[in-house]
PDB file of C-alpha atoms in Angstrom:
ATOM      1  CA  MET A 191     102.826  41.180 342.632  1.00 42.00           C
ATOM      2  CA  GLN A 192     105.872  43.655 342.898  1.00 42.00           C
ATOM      3  CA  ARG A 193     106.495  46.629 340.617  1.00 42.00           C
ATOM      4  CA  SER A 194     109.662  48.780 340.681  1.00 43.00           C
ATOM      5  CA  LEU A 195     110.019  51.756 338.584  1.00 43.00           C
ATOM      6  CA  VAL A 196     113.674  53.296 337.788  1.00 45.00           C
ATOM      7  CA  GLY A 197     114.034  56.971 338.671  1.00 50.00           C
ATOM      8  CA  SER A 198     114.435  59.329 335.610  1.00 52.00           C
ATOM      9  CA  GLU A 199     116.228  62.642 335.155  1.00 54.00           C
ATOM     10  CA  MET A 200     115.425  65.690 332.695  1.00 53.00           C
ATOM     11  CA  CYS A 201     117.651  68.826 332.068  1.00 56.00           C
ATOM     12  CA  ILE A 202     116.423  72.305 330.543  1.00 55.00           C
ATOM     13  CA  ARG A 203     119.013  74.268 328.705  1.00 60.00           C
ATOM     14  CA  ASP A 204     119.027  77.700 326.798  1.00 60.00           C
ATOM     15  CA  SER A 205     120.284  78.279 323.416  1.00 65.00           C
ATOM     16  CA  SER A 206     123.852  78.877 324.581  1.00 69.00           C
ATOM     17  CA  GLY A 207     123.795  75.265 326.289  1.00 65.00           C
ATOM     18  CA  ASP A 208     123.551  76.679 329.949  1.00 64.00           C
ATOM     19  CA  ALA A 209     121.342  74.594 332.140  1.00 59.00           C
ATOM     20  CA  LEU A 210     118.371  76.358 333.301  1.00 55.00           C
ATOM     21  CA  TYR A 211     116.963  73.833 335.589  1.00 54.00           C
ATOM     22  CA  ALA A 212     116.858  70.075 336.130  1.00 54.00           C
ATOM     23  CA  GLU A 213     114.027  68.092 337.216  1.00 57.00           C
ATOM     24  CA  THR A 214     114.390  64.504 338.731  1.00 58.00           C
ATOM     25  CA  THR A 215     111.256  62.318 338.919  1.00 57.00           C
ATOM     26  CA  THR A 216     111.618  59.254 341.587  1.00 57.00           C
ATOM     27  CA  PHE A 217     109.263  56.315 341.715  1.00 55.00           C
ATOM     28  CA  ILE A 218     109.018  54.269 344.711  1.00 57.00           C
ATOM     29  CA  PRO A 219     108.227  50.495 344.539  1.00 61.00           C
ATOM     30  CA  PHE A 220     104.751  49.387 345.290  1.00 52.00           C
ATOM     31  CA  GLN A 221     103.037  46.196 345.685  1.00 59.00           C
ATOM     32  CA  ILE A 222      99.626  45.189 344.509  1.00 60.00           C
ATOM     33  CA  VAL A 223      97.892  43.020 347.010  1.00 63.00           C
ATOM     34  CA  GLN A 224      94.441  41.196 347.344  1.00 66.00           C
ATOM     35  CA  SER A 225      91.786  43.434 348.930  1.00 78.00           C
ATOM     36  CA  GLY A 226      90.183  42.003 352.114  1.00 84.00           C
ATOM     37  CA  THR A 227      86.808  40.425 352.141  1.00 89.00           C
ATOM     38  CA  GLN A 228      83.769  41.163 354.118  1.00 90.00           C
ATOM     39  CA  PHE A 229      80.506  39.751 354.448  1.00 91.00           C
ATOM     40  CA  THR A 230      78.298  42.738 354.276  1.00 90.00           C
ATOM     41  CA  GLY A 231      75.749  42.639 356.986  1.00 91.00           C
ATOM     42  CA  GLY A 232      76.972  39.397 358.415  1.00 92.00           C
ATOM     43  CA  VAL A 233      75.601  35.889 357.560  1.00 95.00           C
ATOM     44  CA  SER A 234      71.669  35.785 358.293  1.00 96.00           C
ATOM     45  CA  THR A 235      69.442  32.623 358.416  1.00 97.00           C
ATOM     46  CA  TYR A 236      65.743  32.518 357.614  1.00 96.00           C
ATOM     47  CA  LEU A 237      62.566  30.310 357.601  1.00 96.00           C
ATOM     48  CA  ALA A 238      60.866  31.290 354.389  1.00 94.00           C
ATOM     49  CA  ASP A 239      60.704  35.040 354.860  1.00 94.00           C
ATOM     50  CA  ASN A 240      61.364  35.173 358.702  1.00 96.00           C
ATOM     51  CA  LYS A 241      64.808  36.129 359.874  1.00 96.00           C
ATOM     52  CA  GLN A 242      65.591  33.649 362.734  1.00 96.00           C
ATOM     53  CA  ASN A 243      68.064  31.280 364.107  1.00 96.00           C
ATOM     54  CA  GLU A 244      65.928  28.700 365.624  1.00 97.00           C
ATOM     55  CA  PHE A 245      64.537  26.106 363.612  1.00 97.00           C
ATOM     56  CA  ILE A 246      62.663  22.480 363.958  1.00 97.00           C
ATOM     57  CA  TYR A 247      63.978  19.274 362.256  1.00 97.00           C
ATOM     58  CA  GLY A 248      62.169  19.147 358.813  1.00 96.00           C
ATOM     59  CA  ASP A 249      62.667  22.934 358.176  1.00 97.00           C
ATOM     60  CA  THR A 250      64.582  24.082 355.205  1.00 96.00           C
ATOM     61  CA  ILE A 251      67.244  26.760 356.495  1.00 96.00           C
ATOM     62  CA  THR A 252      67.862  29.609 354.042  1.00 97.00           C
ATOM     63  CA  VAL A 253      71.311  31.227 354.523  1.00 96.00           C
ATOM     64  CA  LYS A 254      71.826  34.656 352.904  1.00 95.00           C
ATOM     65  CA  VAL A 255      75.369  36.339 352.582  1.00 94.00           C
ATOM     66  CA  THR A 256      76.782  39.175 350.550  1.00 94.00           C
ATOM     67  CA  PRO A 257      80.606  38.862 350.113  1.00 90.00           C
ATOM     68  CA  ALA A 258      82.107  42.294 349.145  1.00 90.00           C
ATOM     69  CA  LEU A 259      85.735  43.798 348.855  1.00 84.00           C
ATOM     70  CA  ASP A 260      86.533  45.884 351.963  1.00 76.00           C
ATOM     71  CA  GLY A 261      89.348  48.134 350.046  1.00 71.00           C
ATOM     72  CA  GLN A 262      91.985  47.036 352.865  1.00 73.00           C
ATOM     73  CA  PRO A 263      94.876  44.825 352.298  1.00 64.00           C
ATOM     74  CA  ALA A 264      94.072  41.185 353.236  1.00 60.00           C
ATOM     75  CA  ALA A 265      95.198  39.856 356.468  1.00 59.00           C
ATOM     76  CA  GLY A 266      98.872  39.225 356.486  1.00 49.00           C
ATOM     77  CA  GLN A 267      99.812  41.177 353.505  1.00 40.00           C
ATOM     78  CA  MET A 268     101.856  44.615 353.537  1.00 34.00           C
ATOM     79  CA  GLY A 269     102.047  47.238 350.978  1.00 33.00           C
ATOM     80  CA  LEU A 270     100.104  49.922 349.147  1.00 33.00           C
ATOM     81  CA  ALA A 271      96.322  49.096 348.983  1.00 31.00           C
ATOM     82  CA  ARG A 272      94.993  48.803 345.597  1.00 30.00           C
ATOM     83  CA  SER A 273      91.812  47.122 344.554  1.00 28.00           C
ATOM     84  CA  TYR A 274      90.260  46.642 341.157  1.00 24.00           C
ATOM     85  CA  ALA A 275      86.499  46.445 340.228  1.00 29.00           C
ATOM     86  CA  ALA A 276      86.750  43.273 338.291  1.00 28.00           C
ATOM     87  CA  ILE A 277      83.903  40.739 338.885  1.00 28.00           C
ATOM     88  CA  ALA A 278      85.306  38.116 341.132  1.00 36.00           C
ATOM     89  CA  GLU A 279      84.077  34.793 339.954  1.00 56.00           C
ATOM     90  CA  ASN A 280      84.851  32.594 342.747  1.00 78.00           C
ATOM     91  CA  GLN A 281      83.132  29.740 344.752  1.00 89.00           C
ATOM     92  CA  MET A 282      81.641  29.831 348.519  1.00 91.00           C
ATOM     93  CA  ALA A 283      79.551  27.371 350.466  1.00 91.00           C
ATOM     94  CA  ILE A 284      78.263  26.808 353.726  1.00 93.00           C
ATOM     95  CA  PHE A 285      80.202  24.337 356.037  1.00 91.00           C
ATOM     96  CA  LYS A 286      79.774  22.456 359.258  1.00 94.00           C
ATOM     97  CA  GLY A 287      83.452  21.747 360.415  1.00 90.00           C
ATOM     98  CA  GLU A 288      84.951  20.066 357.413  1.00 86.00           C
ATOM     99  CA  GLU A 289      81.530  18.901 355.884  1.00 89.00           C
ATOM    100  CA  GLN A 290      80.177  20.823 353.155  1.00 89.00           C
ATOM    101  CA  LEU A 291      76.494  21.328 353.494  1.00 91.00           C
ATOM    102  CA  THR A 292      75.502  23.303 350.175  1.00 90.00           C
ATOM    103  CA  ALA A 293      76.545  23.123 346.824  1.00 87.00           C
ATOM    104  CA  PRO A 294      79.196  25.927 346.059  1.00 89.00           C
ATOM    105  CA  GLN A 295      77.780  29.030 344.332  1.00 90.00           C
ATOM    106  CA  THR A 296      80.041  31.746 342.296  1.00 92.00           C
ATOM    107  CA  VAL A 297      80.559  35.034 343.838  1.00 92.00           C
ATOM    108  CA  THR A 298      80.122  38.267 342.321  1.00 90.00           C
ATOM    109  CA  ALA A 299      81.211  41.091 344.625  1.00 88.00           C
ATOM    110  CA  GLY A 300      78.552  43.108 346.153  1.00 91.00           C
ATOM    111  CA  GLU A 301      75.628  40.413 345.319  1.00 93.00           C
ATOM    112  CA  GLU A 302      73.655  38.556 347.768  1.00 96.00           C
ATOM    113  CA  LEU A 303      73.948  34.594 347.509  1.00 95.00           C
ATOM    114  CA  VAL A 304      71.199  32.428 349.056  1.00 97.00           C
ATOM    115  CA  PHE A 305      71.831  28.900 350.253  1.00 95.00           C
ATOM    116  CA  SER A 306      69.652  26.125 351.524  1.00 97.00           C
ATOM    117  CA  ILE A 307      70.139  23.777 354.297  1.00 96.00           C
ATOM    118  CA  ASP A 308      67.706  20.768 354.362  1.00 96.00           C
ATOM    119  CA  THR A 309      67.716  19.632 357.911  1.00 97.00           C
ATOM    120  CA  THR A 310      66.313  16.192 356.944  1.00 96.00           C
ATOM    121  CA  GLY A 311      69.609  15.184 355.666  1.00 94.00           C
ATOM    122  CA  LYS A 312      70.583  14.877 359.375  1.00 96.00           C
ATOM    123  CA  GLN A 313      74.073  16.891 359.098  1.00 95.00           C
ATOM    124  CA  LEU A 314      72.841  19.193 361.903  1.00 97.00           C
ATOM    125  CA  VAL A 315      72.280  17.667 365.343  1.00 97.00           C
ATOM    126  CA  ILE A 316      69.443  18.642 367.909  1.00 97.00           C
ATOM    127  CA  GLY A 317      70.923  21.725 369.744  1.00 98.00           C
ATOM    128  CA  GLU A 318      73.328  24.580 368.781  1.00 98.00           C
ATOM    129  CA  ASN A 319      75.285  23.964 365.406  1.00 98.00           C
ATOM    130  CA  GLU A 320      78.264  26.242 364.457  1.00 98.00           C
ATOM    131  CA  LEU A 321      78.389  26.673 360.735  1.00 97.00           C
ATOM    132  CA  THR A 322      80.790  28.481 358.508  1.00 94.00           C
ATOM    133  CA  ALA A 323      80.103  30.599 355.359  1.00 94.00           C
ATOM    134  CA  GLN A 324      83.461  29.969 353.621  1.00 91.00           C
ATOM    135  CA  TYR A 325      84.791  32.082 350.622  1.00 91.00           C
ATOM    136  CA  MET A 326      87.932  30.762 348.890  1.00 87.00           C
ATOM    137  CA  GLY A 327      88.978  34.122 347.332  1.00 87.00           C
ATOM    138  CA  ASN A 328      90.811  34.877 344.273  1.00 83.00           C
ATOM    139  CA  GLY A 329      93.408  37.366 343.000  1.00 81.00           C
ATOM    140  CA  ASN A 330      91.376  40.424 343.849  1.00 83.00           C
ATOM    141  CA  MET A 331      89.613  39.356 346.856  1.00 87.00           C
ATOM    142  CA  ALA A 332      91.037  37.457 349.699  1.00 87.00           C
ATOM    143  CA  GLY A 333      89.390  34.303 351.233  1.00 87.00           C
ATOM    144  CA  HIS A 334      87.125  34.831 354.093  1.00 90.00           C
ATOM    145  CA  SER A 335      85.001  33.091 356.651  1.00 91.00           C
ATOM    146  CA  GLU A 336      82.535  33.898 358.902  1.00 94.00           C
ATOM    147  CA  ASN A 337      80.894  31.455 361.857  1.00 96.00           C
ATOM    148  CA  PHE A 338      77.341  31.508 362.680  1.00 97.00           C
ATOM    149  CA  THR A 339      74.946  29.336 364.888  1.00 97.00           C
ATOM    150  CA  VAL A 340      71.582  27.897 364.487  1.00 98.00           C
ATOM    151  CA  LEU A 341      69.475  25.853 366.904  1.00 98.00           C
ATOM    152  CA  LEU A 342      67.766  23.071 365.897  1.00 98.00           C
ATOM    153  CA  ASN A 343      64.868  21.581 367.968  1.00 98.00           C
ATOM    154  CA  LYS A 344      63.074  18.075 367.720  1.00 98.00           C
ATOM    155  CA  LYS A 345      59.923  17.571 365.714  1.00 98.00           C
ATOM    156  CA  THR A 346      56.890  16.746 367.798  1.00 97.00           C
ATOM    157  CA  VAL A 347      54.603  14.075 366.094  1.00 98.00           C
ATOM    158  CA  THR A 348      51.321  13.389 368.032  1.00 98.00           C
ATOM    159  CA  ILE A 349      50.054   9.729 367.954  1.00 98.00           C
ATOM    160  CA  THR A 350      46.496   9.435 368.203  1.00 98.00           C
ATOM    161  CA  PRO A 351      45.168   5.848 368.931  1.00 98.00           C
ATOM    162  CA  ASP A 352      41.936   4.764 366.956  1.00 98.00           C
ATOM    163  CA  PRO A 353      38.907   3.528 369.150  1.00 97.00           C
ATOM    164  CA  VAL A 354      39.777  -0.032 370.414  1.00 97.00           C
ATOM    165  CA  SER A 355      37.804  -2.537 372.329  1.00 96.00           C
ATOM    166  CA  LYS A 356      37.177  -6.342 372.818  1.00 96.00           C
ATOM    167  CA  TYR A 357      35.119  -8.757 374.747  1.00 95.00           C
ATOM    168  CA  THR A 358      36.492 -10.491 377.733  1.00 92.00           C
ATOM    169  CA  GLY A 359      38.230 -13.814 376.763  1.00 90.00           C
ATOM    170  CA  GLN A 360      39.331 -12.351 373.325  1.00 94.00           C
ATOM    171  CA  ASN A 361      43.009 -11.579 372.363  1.00 96.00           C
ATOM    172  CA  ASP A 362      43.658  -7.970 372.213  1.00 96.00           C
ATOM    173  CA  PRO A 363      43.481  -6.439 368.549  1.00 96.00           C
ATOM    174  CA  VAL A 364      46.371  -4.373 367.378  1.00 97.00           C
ATOM    175  CA  ILE A 365      46.020  -0.949 368.523  1.00 97.00           C
ATOM    176  CA  THR A 366      46.129   1.172 365.183  1.00 97.00           C
ATOM    177  CA  TYR A 367      46.874   4.915 365.199  1.00 98.00           C
ATOM    178  CA  THR A 368      47.306   8.090 363.139  1.00 97.00           C
ATOM    179  CA  PRO A 369      49.645   9.105 361.672  1.00 96.00           C
ATOM    180  CA  ALA A 370      50.578   5.708 360.444  1.00 93.00           C
ATOM    181  CA  SER A 371      54.055   6.961 359.234  1.00 95.00           C
ATOM    182  CA  LEU A 372      56.503   9.841 359.908  1.00 96.00           C
ATOM    183  CA  PRO A 373      56.523  12.984 357.634  1.00 95.00           C
ATOM    184  CA  PHE A 374      59.888  12.773 356.031  1.00 96.00           C
ATOM    185  CA  PRO A 375      61.125  10.273 353.529  1.00 93.00           C
ATOM    186  CA  GLY A 376      63.397   7.398 355.317  1.00 94.00           C
ATOM    187  CA  ASP A 377      62.333   8.134 358.824  1.00 97.00           C
ATOM    188  CA  ALA A 378      59.939   5.420 360.330  1.00 97.00           C
ATOM    189  CA  LEU A 379      58.247   4.196 363.227  1.00 97.00           C
ATOM    190  CA  THR A 380      58.767   0.815 364.738  1.00 97.00           C
ATOM    191  CA  GLY A 381      57.036  -1.220 367.607  1.00 97.00           C
ATOM    192  CA  ALA A 382      53.452  -1.053 368.713  1.00 97.00           C
ATOM    193  CA  LEU A 383      51.010   0.532 371.182  1.00 98.00           C
ATOM    194  CA  SER A 384      49.920  -1.228 374.225  1.00 98.00           C
ATOM    195  CA  ARG A 385      47.539  -0.787 377.149  1.00 97.00           C
ATOM    196  CA  GLU A 386      47.337  -1.060 380.875  1.00 97.00           C
ATOM    197  CA  PRO A 387      47.157  -4.666 382.008  1.00 96.00           C
ATOM    198  CA  GLY A 388      43.681  -6.388 383.207  1.00 95.00           C
ATOM    199  CA  GLU A 389      41.009  -8.681 381.792  1.00 94.00           C
ATOM    200  CA  GLU A 390      37.945  -7.530 383.918  1.00 94.00           C
ATOM    201  CA  GLN A 391      35.469  -5.611 382.142  1.00 94.00           C
ATOM    202  CA  GLY A 392      36.401  -2.008 382.243  1.00 96.00           C
ATOM    203  CA  GLU A 393      38.484   0.954 380.448  1.00 97.00           C
ATOM    204  CA  TYR A 394      42.258   0.674 380.289  1.00 97.00           C
ATOM    205  CA  ALA A 395      44.582   3.438 379.135  1.00 98.00           C
ATOM    206  CA  VAL A 396      46.455   3.095 375.931  1.00 98.00           C
ATOM    207  CA  THR A 397      50.149   3.386 376.404  1.00 98.00           C
ATOM    208  CA  PRO A 398      53.130   3.832 374.205  1.00 97.00           C
ATOM    209  CA  GLY A 399      54.293   0.365 374.618  1.00 97.00           C
ATOM    210  CA  THR A 400      57.023  -0.387 372.309  1.00 97.00           C
ATOM    211  CA  LEU A 401      56.236   2.302 369.521  1.00 97.00           C
ATOM    212  CA  GLU A 402      59.264   4.383 368.804  1.00 97.00           C
ATOM    213  CA  VAL A 403      61.347   6.307 366.070  1.00 97.00           C
ATOM    214  CA  ALA A 404      63.692   3.877 364.168  1.00 96.00           C
ATOM    215  CA  GLY A 405      67.208   4.282 363.414  1.00 94.00           C
ATOM    216  CA  ASP A 406      69.285   7.476 363.516  1.00 93.00           C
ATOM    217  CA  ALA A 407      66.152   9.539 363.162  1.00 96.00           C
ATOM    218  CA  GLU A 408      65.083   8.606 366.846  1.00 96.00           C
ATOM    219  CA  SER A 409      67.087  11.902 368.144  1.00 97.00           C
ATOM    220  CA  TYR A 410      65.225  14.204 365.876  1.00 98.00           C
ATOM    221  CA  TYR A 411      61.702  13.409 367.083  1.00 98.00           C
ATOM    222  CA  ASP A 412      59.607  13.759 370.412  1.00 97.00           C
ATOM    223  CA  LEU A 413      56.531  11.359 370.106  1.00 97.00           C
ATOM    224  CA  SER A 414      53.340  12.590 371.994  1.00 97.00           C
ATOM    225  CA  LEU A 415      50.524  10.178 372.628  1.00 97.00           C
ATOM    226  CA  THR A 416      46.722  11.319 372.664  1.00 98.00           C
ATOM    227  CA  PRO A 417      45.104   9.828 375.534  1.00 97.00           C
ATOM    228  CA  ARG A 418      42.618   6.951 374.636  1.00 97.00           C
ATOM    229  CA  THR A 419      40.930   4.135 376.578  1.00 97.00           C
ATOM    230  CA  PHE A 420      40.784   0.506 375.542  1.00 97.00           C
ATOM    231  CA  ILE A 421      37.419  -0.881 376.226  1.00 97.00           C
ATOM    232  CA  LEU A 422      37.010  -4.441 377.552  1.00 96.00           C
ATOM    233  CA  ASN A 423      33.382  -5.516 377.304  1.00 95.00           C
ATOM    234  CA  SER A 424      31.728  -8.743 378.828  1.00 89.00           C
ATOM    235  CA  TYR A 425      29.701 -10.843 376.615  1.00 80.00           C
ATOM    236  CA  PRO A 426      26.138 -10.164 377.329  1.00 73.00           C
ATOM    237  CA  CYS A 427      24.020 -13.011 379.213  1.00 64.00           C
ATOM    238  CA  LEU A 428      21.555 -14.643 377.131  1.00 62.00           C
ATOM    239  CA  LEU A 429      18.396 -16.005 378.584  1.00 59.00           C
ATOM    240  CA  TYR A 430      16.977 -19.079 376.590  1.00 61.00           C
ATOM    241  CA  THR A 431      13.399 -20.405 377.577  1.00 62.00           C
ATOM    242  CA  SER A 432      11.088 -23.196 376.316  1.00 61.00           C
ATOM    243  CA  ASP A 433       7.720 -24.075 376.383  1.00 60.00           C
ATOM    244  CA  ALA A 434       6.760 -27.503 377.057  1.00 52.00           C
ATOM    245  CA  ALA A 435       3.494 -28.908 375.896  1.00 49.00           C
ATOM    246  CA  ASP A 436       1.513 -30.637 378.621  1.00 50.00           C
ATOM    247  CA  GLU A 437       0.529 -33.955 377.647  1.00 49.00           C
TER     248      GLU A 437
END
């Protein structure tokens, strides 16, 4: 916004009309521009109350950021800096590239905003994720963004086979296990556990077989198998006797 004030002149005279002195006031043009914006203390990520940037799939990441006026002209703007203390009710959110990860929140300069990112939404990948806290700005505060990185690790699920056995000559039973399902909605297991081959009496190790995580959730899990033996028993020998009566 450009303002230009025209100069003015004032002359003081005595009773005879002679000029005693003249005063001239000159006003220079000035420009009111947006203040630059800063995120006081940067962008911080938490798991519950613990400040950290490393998480496991299934965690809810809390992002805290405090937008504030920095009192300097916004980048690329020239002129005499002038900022106002008016409350800036603008929007900001957390993004990954062009994808918006959180609902927008209204900004009040100097007040902390708290965002939540549910990693089960699978917008984040396993490994490093570069995210952006993006503030859109308004007439008093310039738009501003800062990048930050979070590291997401796979969720380990330990599969524990139930006790299992059979007798020689029988078909193998289904090897059941716990947990029977994955911990987050929409994620599922597919396939079945198996065992080492063999039909002789003895013990055979249970193996992962075809058991795996289904669909796009597969990359977010590590399945671990608790050791278990499949016991193959032989039928007991039964001895039959008969008493024959002497004639």
